[in-house]
Tab-separated table of C-alpha atoms in Angstrom:
chain	number	residue	atom	x	y	z
L	1	MET	CA	0.055	0.129	-0.316
L	2	THR	CA	1.173	3.624	-0.739
L	3	TYR	CA	0.304	6.538	0.712
L	4	PRO	CA	0.976	10.158	-0.926
L	5	ILE	CA	4.309	11.568	-0.290
L	6	TYR	CA	4.502	14.928	0.091
L	7	ILE	CA	8.068	17.068	0.049
L	8	ILE	CA	7.934	20.598	1.834
L	9	SER	CA	10.527	22.550	-0.185
L	10	LEU	CA	10.907	25.787	-2.171
L	11	SER	CA	10.361	26.492	-5.703
L	12	THR	CA	13.741	27.657	-6.237
L	13	GLU	CA	15.849	24.323	-4.608
L	14	ILE	CA	16.171	22.540	-7.972
L	15	GLU	CA	18.934	20.423	-6.121
L	16	ARG	CA	17.314	19.527	-3.489
L	17	ARG	CA	14.197	18.595	-4.979
L	18	LYS	CA	16.512	16.210	-7.918
L	19	TYR	CA	18.201	14.978	-4.392
L	20	VAL	CA	14.226	13.307	-2.798
L	21	ALA	CA	13.193	12.484	-6.264
L	22	GLU	CA	16.291	9.950	-7.035
L	23	GLN	CA	15.881	8.547	-3.580
L	24	LEU	CA	12.574	7.917	-4.048
L	25	ALA	CA	12.769	6.957	-7.846
L	26	GLN	CA	15.132	4.334	-6.231
L	27	TYR	CA	11.414	2.852	-4.672
L	28	GLU	CA	9.484	3.848	-7.822
L	29	LEU	CA	7.820	6.650	-5.637
L	30	GLU	CA	6.616	10.074	-6.914
L	31	PRO	CA	6.568	12.963	-4.226
L	32	ILE	CA	4.349	15.688	-4.270
L	33	TYR	CA	5.764	19.278	-3.535
L	34	VAL	CA	4.423	21.249	-1.690
L	35	ASP	CA	6.018	24.663	-2.355
L	36	ALA	CA	7.553	26.021	1.200
L	37	ILE	CA	7.039	29.899	1.892
L	38	ASP	CA	10.319	31.775	1.898
L	39	MET	CA	10.308	34.299	4.867
L	40	ARG	CA	13.885	34.836	4.921
L	41	THR	CA	13.782	38.463	3.108
L	42	ALA	CA	10.957	39.366	4.683
L	43	SER	CA	10.846	42.563	6.627
L	44	THR	CA	10.017	42.237	10.228
L	45	GLU	CA	6.593	43.577	10.316
L	46	GLN	CA	5.906	40.838	7.523
L	47	VAL	CA	7.154	38.214	10.148
L	48	LEU	CA	5.382	39.348	13.313
L	49	ALA	CA	2.172	40.325	11.095
L	50	ALA	CA	2.354	36.362	10.218
L	51	GLN	CA	1.989	35.079	13.921
L	52	ASP	CA	-0.694	35.793	16.255
L	53	HIS	CA	1.968	35.677	19.469
L	54	LEU	CA	-0.664	37.446	21.243
L	55	VAL	CA	-2.709	34.532	21.360
L	56	ASN	CA	-0.620	33.027	23.906
L	57	LYS	CA	1.798	34.955	26.389
L	58	GLN	CA	4.230	32.125	26.797
L	59	THR	CA	5.012	31.905	22.898
L	60	ARG	CA	8.426	33.450	22.028
L	61	VAL	CA	7.939	35.391	18.665
L	62	LEU	CA	9.490	33.327	16.290
L	63	THR	CA	12.230	34.175	13.236
L	64	ALA	CA	11.728	34.836	9.844
L	65	GLY	CA	13.111	30.810	8.905
L	66	GLU	CA	10.559	29.446	12.083
L	67	VAL	CA	7.922	31.312	10.328
L	68	GLY	CA	8.276	30.272	6.900
L	69	CYS	CA	8.901	26.510	7.880
L	70	ALA	CA	5.654	26.604	10.074
L	71	LEU	CA	3.919	27.890	7.006
L	72	SER	CA	4.958	25.340	4.656
L	73	HIS	CA	3.582	22.336	7.117
L	74	LEU	CA	0.267	23.955	7.645
L	75	SER	CA	0.192	24.406	3.976
L	76	ALA	CA	0.426	20.567	3.226
L	77	TYR	CA	-2.562	20.079	6.319
L	78	LYS	CA	-4.775	21.777	4.437
L	79	THR	CA	-3.710	19.672	1.481
L	80	ILE	CA	-4.323	16.715	3.635
L	81	ILE	CA	-7.669	17.862	4.518
L	82	GLN	CA	-9.190	19.104	1.597
L	83	GLN	CA	-7.953	15.855	-0.256
L	84	GLY	CA	-9.877	13.563	2.283
L	85	ILE	CA	-6.060	11.801	2.698
L	86	ASP	CA	-6.465	9.018	5.618
L	87	TYR	CA	-2.781	9.012	5.907
L	88	ALA	CA	0.402	10.592	4.589
L	89	LEU	CA	4.192	10.871	4.575
L	90	ILE	CA	5.164	14.549	4.821
L	91	LEU	CA	9.301	14.909	4.529
L	92	GLU	CA	11.331	17.665	3.959
L	93	ASP	CA	13.787	18.329	1.314
L	94	ASP	CA	17.009	17.729	3.198
L	95	VAL	CA	15.868	14.342	3.977
L	96	MET	CA	18.305	11.331	3.826
L	97	LEU	CA	15.740	7.916	3.482
L	98	LEU	CA	17.209	4.744	5.592
L	99	GLU	CA	15.377	2.542	3.859
L	100	ASN	CA	12.287	2.505	1.388
L	101	PRO	CA	9.039	3.798	3.153
L	102	GLU	CA	6.602	1.740	1.311
L	103	ASN	CA	7.767	-0.947	3.921
L	104	LEU	CA	6.524	1.236	6.827
L	105	PHE	CA	2.962	2.099	5.114
L	106	SER	CA	2.403	-1.896	4.849
L	107	ALA	CA	2.937	-1.742	8.453
L	108	ILE	CA	0.516	1.508	9.471
L	109	PRO	CA	-2.911	0.018	9.191
L	110	ARG	CA	-2.003	-2.263	12.245
L	111	LEU	CA	0.175	-0.263	14.264
L	112	TYR	CA	-2.752	2.319	14.144
L	113	GLN	CA	-5.271	-0.318	15.062
L	114	HIS	CA	-3.249	-1.289	17.990
L	115	HIS	CA	-2.997	2.346	19.416
L	116	PRO	CA	-4.183	5.183	17.065
L	117	PHE	CA	-1.865	8.089	16.243
L	118	ASP	CA	-2.497	11.247	14.938
L	119	VAL	CA	1.471	12.103	14.235
L	120	LEU	CA	3.793	9.179	13.927
L	121	ILE	CA	7.713	10.662	14.078
L	122	ALA	CA	9.542	8.812	11.286
L	123	GLY	CA	12.614	10.717	11.196
L	124	TYR	CA	14.941	12.725	13.065
L	125	VAL	CA	17.270	15.839	12.726
L	126	LYS	CA	21.064	16.381	14.258
L	127	ILE	CA	21.714	12.560	14.378
L	128	LEU	CA	24.185	10.737	12.216
L	129	PRO	CA	23.411	7.062	11.092
L	130	GLU	CA	26.315	5.471	13.157
L	131	GLN	CA	24.608	7.536	16.044
L	132	LEU	CA	21.116	5.921	15.709
L	133	LYS	CA	21.799	3.367	18.202
L	134	TYR	CA	23.032	5.538	20.536
L	135	HIS	CA	19.945	7.908	20.258
L	136	TYR	CA	17.345	4.696	20.692
L	137	GLN	CA	19.253	3.624	23.838
L	138	ARG	CA	19.591	7.173	25.352
L	139	ARG	CA	15.432	8.069	24.304
L	140	PRO	CA	13.515	5.286	24.439
L	141	LEU	CA	9.875	4.915	24.293
L	142	LYS	CA	7.335	3.075	26.499
L	143	ASN	CA	6.353	0.595	23.910
L	144	LEU	CA	2.385	0.575	22.598
L	145	ALA	CA	1.909	-1.174	19.262
L	146	ARG	CA	4.345	-3.496	16.957
L	147	SER	CA	3.958	-4.782	13.536
L	148	GLY	CA	7.193	-6.774	11.799
L	149	SER	CA	10.243	-4.873	12.700
L	150	TYR	CA	8.435	-1.153	13.872
L	151	GLN	CA	7.649	-0.343	16.790
L	152	THR	CA	5.881	2.586	17.921
L	153	GLY	CA	5.653	4.534	21.661
L	154	TYR	CA	6.141	7.500	23.638
L	155	PRO	CA	9.188	8.971	24.676
L	156	TRP	CA	10.177	9.841	28.467
L	157	LYS	CA	9.348	13.481	27.294
L	158	GLN	CA	8.118	14.949	24.521
L	159	GLN	CA	10.983	16.992	22.644
L	160	HIS	CA	11.522	19.196	19.521
L	161	CYS	CA	13.508	16.908	16.963
L	162	GLY	CA	12.664	18.262	13.809
L	163	THR	CA	10.232	17.462	10.895
L	164	VAL	CA	12.055	15.888	8.567
L	165	ALA	CA	10.273	12.943	8.075
L	166	TYR	CA	6.567	11.869	9.861
L	167	ILE	CA	3.164	10.549	9.432
L	168	ILE	CA	-0.004	12.247	9.798
L	169	THR	CA	-3.436	11.340	9.542
L	170	GLN	CA	-6.314	12.982	8.618
L	171	LEU	CA	-7.772	13.817	11.915
L	172	GLY	CA	-4.024	14.264	12.780
L	173	ALA	CA	-3.875	16.967	9.830
L	174	GLN	CA	-6.886	18.978	11.646
L	175	LYS	CA	-5.832	19.024	15.294
L	176	MET	CA	-2.272	20.125	14.104
L	177	LEU	CA	-4.202	22.997	11.729
L	178	ALA	CA	-6.246	23.725	14.494
L	179	ALA	CA	-3.452	24.296	16.855
L	180	ASN	CA	-1.388	26.290	14.934
L	181	SER	CA	-3.290	28.621	13.131
L	182	PRO	CA	-3.190	31.367	13.707
L	183	LEU	CA	0.479	30.655	13.522
L	184	ARG	CA	2.300	30.832	17.690
L	185	TYR	CA	4.474	27.491	17.638
L	186	VAL	CA	7.351	26.207	15.100
L	187	ALA	CA	6.543	23.086	12.848
L	188	ASP	CA	8.171	20.757	15.297
L	189	ALA	CA	6.466	21.770	19.187
L	190	TRP	CA	5.760	18.435	19.759
L	191	ASP	CA	5.811	19.002	23.386
L	192	SER	CA	2.861	22.018	23.068
L	193	PHE	CA	1.031	20.290	20.967
L	194	HIS	CA	0.602	17.486	22.646
L	195	HIS	CA	0.154	19.172	26.176
L	196	LEU	CA	-1.873	21.986	25.117
L	197	TYR	CA	-4.442	20.774	22.433
L	198	GLY	CA	-4.022	16.924	23.176
L	199	ILE	CA	-2.483	15.794	19.814
L	200	ASP	CA	-1.171	11.753	20.270
L	201	ILE	CA	2.271	12.143	18.726
L	202	GLN	CA	4.032	8.811	19.074
L	203	HIS	CA	7.876	7.727	17.831
L	204	LEU	CA	8.927	5.318	15.250
L	205	ARG	CA	11.460	2.575	16.144
L	206	PRO	CA	13.494	2.029	13.706
L	207	CYS	CA	13.121	5.366	12.139
L	208	ILE	CA	13.039	5.471	8.523
L	209	ALA	CA	15.241	8.921	8.065
L	210	LEU	CA	17.302	11.498	9.270
L	211	GLU	CA	18.473	14.839	8.190
L	212	ASN	CA	21.220	15.370	5.710
L	213	ASN	CA	23.644	17.491	7.186
L	214	GLN	CA	25.025	18.397	3.630
L	215	PHE	CA	22.586	20.740	3.042
L	216	GLU	CA	22.464	24.274	4.779
L	217	SER	CA	19.024	24.564	7.042
L	218	THR	CA	16.581	26.588	5.604
L	219	VAL	CA	15.259	27.468	9.271
L	220	GLY	CA	18.692	28.708	10.040
L	221	ASN	CA	19.426	26.110	12.862
L	222	THR	CA	23.165	24.601	12.681
L	223	PHE	CA	23.572	21.009	12.504
L	224	ARG	CA	25.108	20.195	15.565
L	225	PRO	CA	25.140	15.995	16.288
L	226	ILE	CA	25.381	14.652	19.099
L	227	ASN	CA	29.178	14.865	20.761
L	228	ASP	CA	28.841	13.045	24.160
L	229	LYS	CA	32.077	12.366	25.779
L	230	LEU	CA	32.906	8.806	27.259
L	231	LEU	CA	31.566	9.912	30.699
L	232	SER	CA	28.494	11.519	29.617
L	233	ARG	CA	27.810	8.839	27.216
L	234	SER	CA	27.779	6.376	29.897
L	235	PHE	CA	25.686	8.186	32.196
L	236	HIS	CA	22.908	8.830	29.215
L	237	LEU	CA	22.771	5.153	28.435
L	238	LEU	CA	22.338	4.392	32.300
L	239	LYS	CA	19.592	7.071	32.596
L	240	GLY	CA	17.886	5.779	29.200
L	241	ARG	CA	17.779	1.897	30.766
L	242	LEU	CA	16.463	3.244	33.794
L	243	ARG	CA	13.465	5.310	31.922
L	244	TYR	CA	13.065	2.351	29.517
L	245	ILE	CA	12.294	0.059	32.763
L	246	ALA	CA	10.554	3.069	34.055
L	247	MET	CA	7.894	3.147	31.415
L	248	ASN	CA	7.688	-0.345	30.328
L	249	TYR	CA	7.411	-2.179	33.246
L	250	PHE	CA	6.110	0.213	36.311
L	251	ASP	CA	4.123	2.470	33.846
L	252	ILE	CA	6.012	5.057	35.072
L	253	TYR	CA	7.270	8.019	32.703
L	254	ALA	CA	7.634	12.366	32.560
L	255	LYS	CA	4.605	13.941	31.117
L	256	PHE	CA	5.125	13.402	27.700
């Protein structure tokens, strides 16, 4: 089973679009491009006008890049809603696919049946491929559903982890659009979306994509991969193991 694959990309980013298209072509998949909104050259007045930061006094004013990114993802949600799509994979144009997305597509119905989700995080930023095992050990999940080699779950605590790759449902698109329209959050404010709006955000193991650090971020963030020293790494591994036990054997975890 194949679901629509939306690529968030600036219309001027020809090389990035070619890069994504070539990856998907390996699996005989075609992307649907969502023209991203470029706010990088916008004036301060235009950036402020694009966001209703007074709705939530705790929300900081977003940067031009953050505004453009968030508005671009909201545009994708509107398309999903208008077309009545049940599930869609949203990718950014600096995505590095680790496997054929169709492998995940075939597992989605069963995963959803066992434990419904609104958003399923399927990729991460600022992580190198060789660091994935450490990342999984450092940030374990409270196991929810399994289908084949895939498993879904909640993290100890929801955090900003990028929007490079995720599955969103029809209901999830509606909830996300309602939560961030008028604009007040960055696109990956998963903690706020969950806590304040009850959006069910789960994570996938293993993930199917990472951010390609060869591309410069259009949001303005610098790629800084995990760089823990030996002592720090040992501490994080121990903490991750304790969290895994607490979540999966004692049903104890932080507010995710």
